[in-house]
Every structure is written in C-alpha cells, then in structure tokens.
GROMACS .gro file of C-alpha atoms in nm:
model
   46
    1UNK     CA    1  14.346  13.525  19.199
    2UNK     CA    2  14.712  13.421  19.226
    3UNK     CA    3  14.990  13.669  19.286
    4UNK     CA    4  15.195  13.802  18.999
    5UNK     CA    5  15.538  13.639  18.972
    6UNK     CA    6  15.820  13.824  19.144
    7UNK     CA    7  16.060  14.021  18.934
    8UNK     CA    8  16.425  13.930  18.990
    9UNK     CA    9  16.687  14.171  18.859
   10UNK     CA   10  17.058  14.098  18.880
   11UNK     CA   11  17.259  14.333  19.103
   12UNK     CA   12  16.944  14.474  19.268
   13UNK     CA   13  16.906  14.405  19.642
   14UNK     CA   14  16.584  14.255  19.776
   15UNK     CA   15  16.387  14.381  20.074
   16UNK     CA   16  16.291  14.077  20.284
   17UNK     CA   17  16.068  14.078  20.592
   18UNK     CA   18  16.044  13.774  20.816
   19UNK     CA   19  15.740  13.743  21.039
   20UNK     CA   20  15.587  13.467  21.241
   21UNK     CA   21  15.228  13.346  21.253
   22UNK     CA   22  14.980  13.639  21.263
   23UNK     CA   23  15.273  13.879  21.207
   24UNK     CA   24  15.423  13.797  21.544
   25UNK     CA   25  15.801  13.835  21.581
   26UNK     CA   26  16.016  13.529  21.508
   27UNK     CA   27  16.298  13.629  21.740
   28UNK     CA   28  16.247  13.796  22.077
   29UNK     CA   29  16.610  13.859  22.168
   30UNK     CA   30  16.942  13.888  21.990
   31UNK     CA   31  17.039  13.553  22.146
   32UNK     CA   32  16.738  13.386  21.977
   33UNK     CA   33  16.846  13.524  21.641
   34UNK     CA   34  17.211  13.425  21.686
   35UNK     CA   35  17.116  13.072  21.793
   36UNK     CA   36  16.903  13.040  21.480
   37UNK     CA   37  17.191  13.159  21.262
   38UNK     CA   38  17.435  12.912  21.423
   39UNK     CA   39  17.192  12.623  21.361
   40UNK     CA   40  17.146  12.735  21.001
   41UNK     CA   41  17.519  12.757  20.927
   42UNK     CA   42  17.594  12.426  21.102
   43UNK     CA   43  17.329  12.257  20.890
   44UNK     CA   44  17.454  12.427  20.572
   45UNK     CA   45  17.812  12.312  20.635
   46UNK     CA   46  17.716  11.941  20.644
   0.00000   0.00000   0.00000
C-alpha cells in the first residue's frame, strides 16, 4: 500500500531527518558536513 501524500502547509516548518543506508550516519564529522555544504552551494551557484 502506498504512503499517504505529505501535507504541506505554508508558514509551518518541516522536521527533516537525513540518514544513510540502513540508518547509518551520512556525516561522521563536522568537516564532512561542511564539505558537503560547500559542494552543494558551489553547484547551486552555477
């Protein structure tokens, strides 16, 4: 059975959880996270 569609309400914040495969962490250090953010923003600015 498919999931119900998500409800999106304007001006209501979303709670987002990011996990890796088998719920493993995606980032192990702050440096990993910051490097990922830099790559994301460099790509977005192109």
